[in-house]
mmCIF file of C-alpha atoms in Angstrom:
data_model
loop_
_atom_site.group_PDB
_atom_site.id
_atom_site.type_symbol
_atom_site.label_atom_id
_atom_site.label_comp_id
_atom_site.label_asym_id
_atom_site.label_seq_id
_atom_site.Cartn_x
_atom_site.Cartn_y
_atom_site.Cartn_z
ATOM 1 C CA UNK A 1 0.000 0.000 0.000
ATOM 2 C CA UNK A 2 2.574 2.346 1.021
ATOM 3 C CA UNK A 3 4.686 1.621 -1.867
ATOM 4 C CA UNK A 4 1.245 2.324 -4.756
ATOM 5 C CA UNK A 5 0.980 5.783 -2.370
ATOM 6 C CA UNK A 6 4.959 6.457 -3.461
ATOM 7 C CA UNK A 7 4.138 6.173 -6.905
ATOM 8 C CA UNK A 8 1.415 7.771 -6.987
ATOM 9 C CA UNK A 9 3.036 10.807 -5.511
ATOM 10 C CA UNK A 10 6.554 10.814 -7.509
ATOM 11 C CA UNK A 11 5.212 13.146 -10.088
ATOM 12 C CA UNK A 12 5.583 11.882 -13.859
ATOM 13 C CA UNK A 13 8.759 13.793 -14.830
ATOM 14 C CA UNK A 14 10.684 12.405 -11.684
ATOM 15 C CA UNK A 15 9.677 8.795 -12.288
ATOM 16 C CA UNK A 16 11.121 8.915 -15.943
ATOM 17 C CA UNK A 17 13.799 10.466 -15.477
ATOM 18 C CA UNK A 18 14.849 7.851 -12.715
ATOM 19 C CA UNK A 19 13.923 5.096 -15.525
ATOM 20 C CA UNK A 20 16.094 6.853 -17.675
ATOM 21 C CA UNK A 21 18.843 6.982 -15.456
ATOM 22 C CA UNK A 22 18.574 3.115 -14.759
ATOM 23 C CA UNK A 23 18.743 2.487 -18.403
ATOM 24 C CA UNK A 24 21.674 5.273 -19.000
ATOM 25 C CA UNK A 25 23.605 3.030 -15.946
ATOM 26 C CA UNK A 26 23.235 -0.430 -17.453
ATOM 27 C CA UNK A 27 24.500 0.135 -20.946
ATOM 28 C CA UNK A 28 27.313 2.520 -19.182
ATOM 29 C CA UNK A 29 28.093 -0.338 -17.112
ATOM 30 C CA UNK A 30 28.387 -2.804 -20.108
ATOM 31 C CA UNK A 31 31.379 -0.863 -20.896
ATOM 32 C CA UNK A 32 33.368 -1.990 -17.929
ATOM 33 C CA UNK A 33 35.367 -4.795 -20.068
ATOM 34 C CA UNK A 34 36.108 -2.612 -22.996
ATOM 35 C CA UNK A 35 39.042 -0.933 -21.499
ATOM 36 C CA UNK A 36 40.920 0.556 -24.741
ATOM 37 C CA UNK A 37 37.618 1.451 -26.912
ATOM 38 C CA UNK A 38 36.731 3.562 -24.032
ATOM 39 C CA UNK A 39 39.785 5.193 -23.709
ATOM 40 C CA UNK A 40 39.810 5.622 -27.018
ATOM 41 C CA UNK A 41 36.763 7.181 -27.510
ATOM 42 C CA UNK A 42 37.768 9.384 -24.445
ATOM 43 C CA UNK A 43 41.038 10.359 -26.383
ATOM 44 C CA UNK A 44 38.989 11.341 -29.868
ATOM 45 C CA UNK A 45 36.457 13.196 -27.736
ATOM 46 C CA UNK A 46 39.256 15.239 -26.127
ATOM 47 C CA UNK A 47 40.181 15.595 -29.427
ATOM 48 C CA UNK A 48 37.456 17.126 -30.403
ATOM 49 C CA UNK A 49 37.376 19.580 -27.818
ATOM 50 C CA UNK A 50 40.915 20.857 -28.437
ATOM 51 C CA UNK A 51 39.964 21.416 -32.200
ATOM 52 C CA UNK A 52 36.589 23.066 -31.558
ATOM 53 C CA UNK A 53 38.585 25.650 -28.787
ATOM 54 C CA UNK A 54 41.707 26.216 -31.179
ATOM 55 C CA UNK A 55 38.912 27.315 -34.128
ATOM 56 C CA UNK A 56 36.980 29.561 -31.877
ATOM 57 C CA UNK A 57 39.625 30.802 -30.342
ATOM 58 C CA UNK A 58 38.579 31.218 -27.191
ATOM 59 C CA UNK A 59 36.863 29.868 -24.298
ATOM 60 C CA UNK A 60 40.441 29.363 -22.237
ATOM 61 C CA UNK A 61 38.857 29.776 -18.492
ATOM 62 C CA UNK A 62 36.620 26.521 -19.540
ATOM 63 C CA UNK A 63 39.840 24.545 -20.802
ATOM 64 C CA UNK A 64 41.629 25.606 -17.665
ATOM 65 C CA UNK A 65 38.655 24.967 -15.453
ATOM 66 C CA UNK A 66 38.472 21.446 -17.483
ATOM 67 C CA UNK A 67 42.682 20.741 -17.547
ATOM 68 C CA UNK A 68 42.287 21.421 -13.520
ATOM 69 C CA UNK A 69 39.546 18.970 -12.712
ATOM 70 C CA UNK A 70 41.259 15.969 -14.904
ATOM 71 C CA UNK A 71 44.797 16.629 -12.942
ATOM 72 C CA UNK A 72 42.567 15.820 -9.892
ATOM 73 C CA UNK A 73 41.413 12.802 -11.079
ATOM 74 C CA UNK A 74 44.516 11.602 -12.347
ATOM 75 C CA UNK A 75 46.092 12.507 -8.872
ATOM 76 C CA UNK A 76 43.213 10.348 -7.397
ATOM 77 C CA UNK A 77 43.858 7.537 -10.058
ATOM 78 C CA UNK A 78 47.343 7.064 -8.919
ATOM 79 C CA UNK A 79 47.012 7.591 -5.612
ATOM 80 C CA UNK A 80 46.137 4.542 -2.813
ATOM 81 C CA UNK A 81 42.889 3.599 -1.445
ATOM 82 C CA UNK A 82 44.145 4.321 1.559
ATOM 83 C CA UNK A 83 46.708 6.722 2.740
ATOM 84 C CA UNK A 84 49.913 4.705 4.273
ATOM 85 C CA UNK A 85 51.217 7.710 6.242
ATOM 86 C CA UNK A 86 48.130 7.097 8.542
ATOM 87 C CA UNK A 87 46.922 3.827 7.536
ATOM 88 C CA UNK A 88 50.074 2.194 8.143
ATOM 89 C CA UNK A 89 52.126 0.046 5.031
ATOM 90 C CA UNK A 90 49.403 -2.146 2.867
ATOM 91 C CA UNK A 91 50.410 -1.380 -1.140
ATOM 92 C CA UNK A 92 50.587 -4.371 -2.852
ATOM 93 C CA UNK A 93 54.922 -5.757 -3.016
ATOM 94 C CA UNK A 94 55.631 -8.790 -4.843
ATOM 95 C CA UNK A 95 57.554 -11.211 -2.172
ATOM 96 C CA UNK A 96 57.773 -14.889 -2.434
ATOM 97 C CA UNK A 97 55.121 -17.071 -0.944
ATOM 98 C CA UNK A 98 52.773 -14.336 -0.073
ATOM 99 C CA UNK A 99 49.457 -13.888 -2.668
ATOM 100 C CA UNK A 100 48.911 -11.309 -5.223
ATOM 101 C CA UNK A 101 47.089 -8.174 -4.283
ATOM 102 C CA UNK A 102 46.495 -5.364 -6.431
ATOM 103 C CA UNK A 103 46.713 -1.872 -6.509
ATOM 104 C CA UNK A 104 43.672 -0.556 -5.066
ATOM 105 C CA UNK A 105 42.976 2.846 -6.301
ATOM 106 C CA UNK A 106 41.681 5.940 -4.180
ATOM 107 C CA UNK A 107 40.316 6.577 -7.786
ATOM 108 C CA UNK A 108 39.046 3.088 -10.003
ATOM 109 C CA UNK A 109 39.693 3.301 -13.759
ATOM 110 C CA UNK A 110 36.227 2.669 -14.624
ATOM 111 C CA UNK A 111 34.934 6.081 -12.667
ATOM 112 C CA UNK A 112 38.048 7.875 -13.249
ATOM 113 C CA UNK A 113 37.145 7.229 -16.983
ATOM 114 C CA UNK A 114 33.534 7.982 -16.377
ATOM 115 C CA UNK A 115 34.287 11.236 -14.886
ATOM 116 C CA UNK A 116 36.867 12.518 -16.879
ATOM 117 C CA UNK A 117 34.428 11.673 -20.092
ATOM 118 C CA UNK A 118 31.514 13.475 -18.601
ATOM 119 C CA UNK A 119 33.827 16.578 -17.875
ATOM 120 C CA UNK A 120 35.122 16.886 -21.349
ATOM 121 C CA UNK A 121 31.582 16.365 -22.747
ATOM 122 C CA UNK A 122 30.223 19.005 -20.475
ATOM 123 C CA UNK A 123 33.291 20.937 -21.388
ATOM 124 C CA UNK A 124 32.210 20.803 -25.365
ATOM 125 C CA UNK A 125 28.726 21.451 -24.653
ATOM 126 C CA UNK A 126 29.755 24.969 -22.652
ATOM 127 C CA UNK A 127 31.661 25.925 -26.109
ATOM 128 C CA UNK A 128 28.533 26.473 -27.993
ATOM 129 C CA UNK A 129 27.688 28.732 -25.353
ATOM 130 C CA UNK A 130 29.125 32.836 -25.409
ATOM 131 C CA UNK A 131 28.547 33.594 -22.082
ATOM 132 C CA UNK A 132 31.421 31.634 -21.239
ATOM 133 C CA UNK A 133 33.891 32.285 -23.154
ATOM 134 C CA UNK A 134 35.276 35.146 -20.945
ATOM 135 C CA UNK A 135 38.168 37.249 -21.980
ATOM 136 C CA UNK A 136 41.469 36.593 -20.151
ATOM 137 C CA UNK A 137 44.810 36.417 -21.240
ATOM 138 C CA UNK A 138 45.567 32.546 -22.037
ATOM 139 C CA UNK A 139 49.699 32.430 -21.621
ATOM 140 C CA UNK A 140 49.240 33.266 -17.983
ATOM 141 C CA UNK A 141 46.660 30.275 -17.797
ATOM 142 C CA UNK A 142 48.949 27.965 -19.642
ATOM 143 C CA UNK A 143 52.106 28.730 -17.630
ATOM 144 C CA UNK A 144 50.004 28.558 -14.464
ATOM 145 C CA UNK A 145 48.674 25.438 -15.220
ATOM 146 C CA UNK A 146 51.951 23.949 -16.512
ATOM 147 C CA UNK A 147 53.693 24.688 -13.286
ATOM 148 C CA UNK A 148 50.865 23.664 -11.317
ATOM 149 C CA UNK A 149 51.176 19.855 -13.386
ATOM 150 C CA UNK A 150 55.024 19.851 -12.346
ATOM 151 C CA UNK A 151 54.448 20.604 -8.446
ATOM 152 C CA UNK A 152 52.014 17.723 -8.423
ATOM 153 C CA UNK A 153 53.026 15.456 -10.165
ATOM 154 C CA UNK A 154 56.806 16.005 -8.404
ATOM 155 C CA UNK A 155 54.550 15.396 -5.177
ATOM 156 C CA UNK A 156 53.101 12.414 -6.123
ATOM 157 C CA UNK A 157 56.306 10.902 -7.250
ATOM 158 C CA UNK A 158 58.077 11.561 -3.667
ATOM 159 C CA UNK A 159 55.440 10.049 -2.496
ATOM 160 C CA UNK A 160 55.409 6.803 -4.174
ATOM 161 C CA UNK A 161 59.177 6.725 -3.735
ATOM 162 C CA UNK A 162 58.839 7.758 -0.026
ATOM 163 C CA UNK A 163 56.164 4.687 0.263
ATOM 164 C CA UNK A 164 57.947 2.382 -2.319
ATOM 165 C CA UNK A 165 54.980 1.806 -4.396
ATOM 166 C CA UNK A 166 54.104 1.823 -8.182
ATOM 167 C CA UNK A 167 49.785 2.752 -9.039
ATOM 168 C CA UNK A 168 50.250 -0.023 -11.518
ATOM 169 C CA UNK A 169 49.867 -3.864 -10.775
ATOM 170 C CA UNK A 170 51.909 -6.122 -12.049
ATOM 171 C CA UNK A 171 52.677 -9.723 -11.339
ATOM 172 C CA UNK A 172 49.292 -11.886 -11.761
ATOM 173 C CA UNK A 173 49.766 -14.911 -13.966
ATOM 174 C CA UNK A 174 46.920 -15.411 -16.099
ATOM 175 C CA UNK A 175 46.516 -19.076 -17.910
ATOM 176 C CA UNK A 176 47.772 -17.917 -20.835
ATOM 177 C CA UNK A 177 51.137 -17.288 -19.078
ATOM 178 C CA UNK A 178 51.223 -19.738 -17.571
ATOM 179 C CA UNK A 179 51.054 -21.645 -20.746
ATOM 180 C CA UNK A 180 53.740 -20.045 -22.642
ATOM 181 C CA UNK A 181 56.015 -20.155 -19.782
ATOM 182 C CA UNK A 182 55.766 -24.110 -19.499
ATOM 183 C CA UNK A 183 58.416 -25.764 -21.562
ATOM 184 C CA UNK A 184 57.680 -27.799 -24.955
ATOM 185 C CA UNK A 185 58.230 -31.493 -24.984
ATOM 186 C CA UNK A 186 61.407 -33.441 -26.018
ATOM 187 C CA UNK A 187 61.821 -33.632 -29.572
ATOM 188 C CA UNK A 188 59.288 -30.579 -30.286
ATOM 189 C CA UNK A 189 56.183 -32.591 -30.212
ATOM 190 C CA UNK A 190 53.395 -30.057 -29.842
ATOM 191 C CA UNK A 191 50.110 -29.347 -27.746
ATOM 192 C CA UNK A 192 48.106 -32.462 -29.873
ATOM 193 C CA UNK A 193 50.486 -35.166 -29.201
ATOM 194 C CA UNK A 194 50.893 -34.038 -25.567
ATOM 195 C CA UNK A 195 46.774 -33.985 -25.245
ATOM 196 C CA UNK A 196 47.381 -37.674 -26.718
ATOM 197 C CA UNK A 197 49.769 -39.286 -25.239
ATOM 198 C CA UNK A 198 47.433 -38.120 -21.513
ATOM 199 C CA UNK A 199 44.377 -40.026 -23.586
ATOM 200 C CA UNK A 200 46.897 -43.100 -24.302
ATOM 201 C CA UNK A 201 48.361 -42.752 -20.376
ATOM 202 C CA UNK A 202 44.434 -42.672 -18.839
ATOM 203 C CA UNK A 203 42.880 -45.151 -21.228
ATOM 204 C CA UNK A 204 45.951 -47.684 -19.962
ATOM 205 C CA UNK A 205 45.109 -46.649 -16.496
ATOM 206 C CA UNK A 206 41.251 -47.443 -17.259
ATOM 207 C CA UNK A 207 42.082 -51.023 -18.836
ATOM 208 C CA UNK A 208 44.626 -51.920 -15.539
ATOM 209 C CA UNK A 209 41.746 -51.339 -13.394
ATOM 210 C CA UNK A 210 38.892 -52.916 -15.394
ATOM 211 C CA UNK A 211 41.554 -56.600 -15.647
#
């Protein structure tokens, strides 16, 4: 009952819209697996944008704006899940006899991607708008931002050298190299006569137990 009496009063704009979202989220989150079409469409998008600003001409407080919010995310990309200066040492180090574990991101790729997608697309859509393309002097903007790039990033390196961590993981074996790692038979017999000489070895086994 109380859940027809919601309904009823989420007014008609509100309940499609939340539909729409819903169906906007499960085809965004089909995209999970395709890691390098995303980026890729990212990278053309951005693209885009650069092209569209160098023909106008203007618009430089929006690119700055823009260039400021993805050095954020890329700071929170490579940066830890969780701080070890308070947290206490748990980044991922490959040591013998101990299991895998990845780099956890304070950032994942997927929303990092997500967010720096929707800020470039938002970032577009402002160009075909006058009222904000203020005027302002764009070398100042550019050497400001430039700097500001080299002081973090120079930060973010002490930091992983301080903490002896890299934001990429590395290490997990995955079947397939596992496969080309084992060695090939004597003689260079391949994959079929290995699969059949393990038939030949289980059908003997079969016939020992059956006499």
């Amino acid at each position: 009952m109380m859940a027809s009496e919601e309904i009823v009063q989420t007014p008609f704009p509100v309940r499609v819209a939340r539909s729409f979202q819903r169906i906007f989220k499960t085809y965004v989150d089909k995209t999970t697996v395709w890691l390098k079409t995303r980026w890729a469409a990212f990278f053309a998008l951005a693209f885009l944008y650069a092209v569209r600003v160098y023909y106008r001409q203007g618009f430089y407080i929006v690119t700055y704006g823009l260039g400021i919010y993805l050095l954020n995310l890329l700071i929170g990309f490579l940066s830890p899940q969780i701080d070890p200066e308070t947290e206490g040492p748990l980044l991922p180090t490959a040591r013998d006899g101990e299991e895998y574990r990845p780099f956890q991101r304070k950032l994942p790729e997927f929303k990092f991607w997500y967010a720096a997608t929707k800020a470039v697309l938002i970032g577009f859509t402002m160009t075909f708008f006058s009222m904000f393309d203020l005027p302002v002097f764009w070398p100042i903007l550019l050497a400001y931002f430039i700097l500001l790039f080299v002081l973090t990033m120079k930060q973010q390196i002490k930091h992983m050298l301080k903490h002896k961590y890299i934001p990429f993981s590395f290490g997990k074996q995955t079947y397939g190299d596992i496969v080309r790692q084992q060695p090939p038979p004597a003689g260079g017999v391949g994959k079929g006569f290995k699969m059949h000489d393990v038939g030949k070895k289980i059908g003997i086994q079969t016939k020992q137990a059956i006499h």
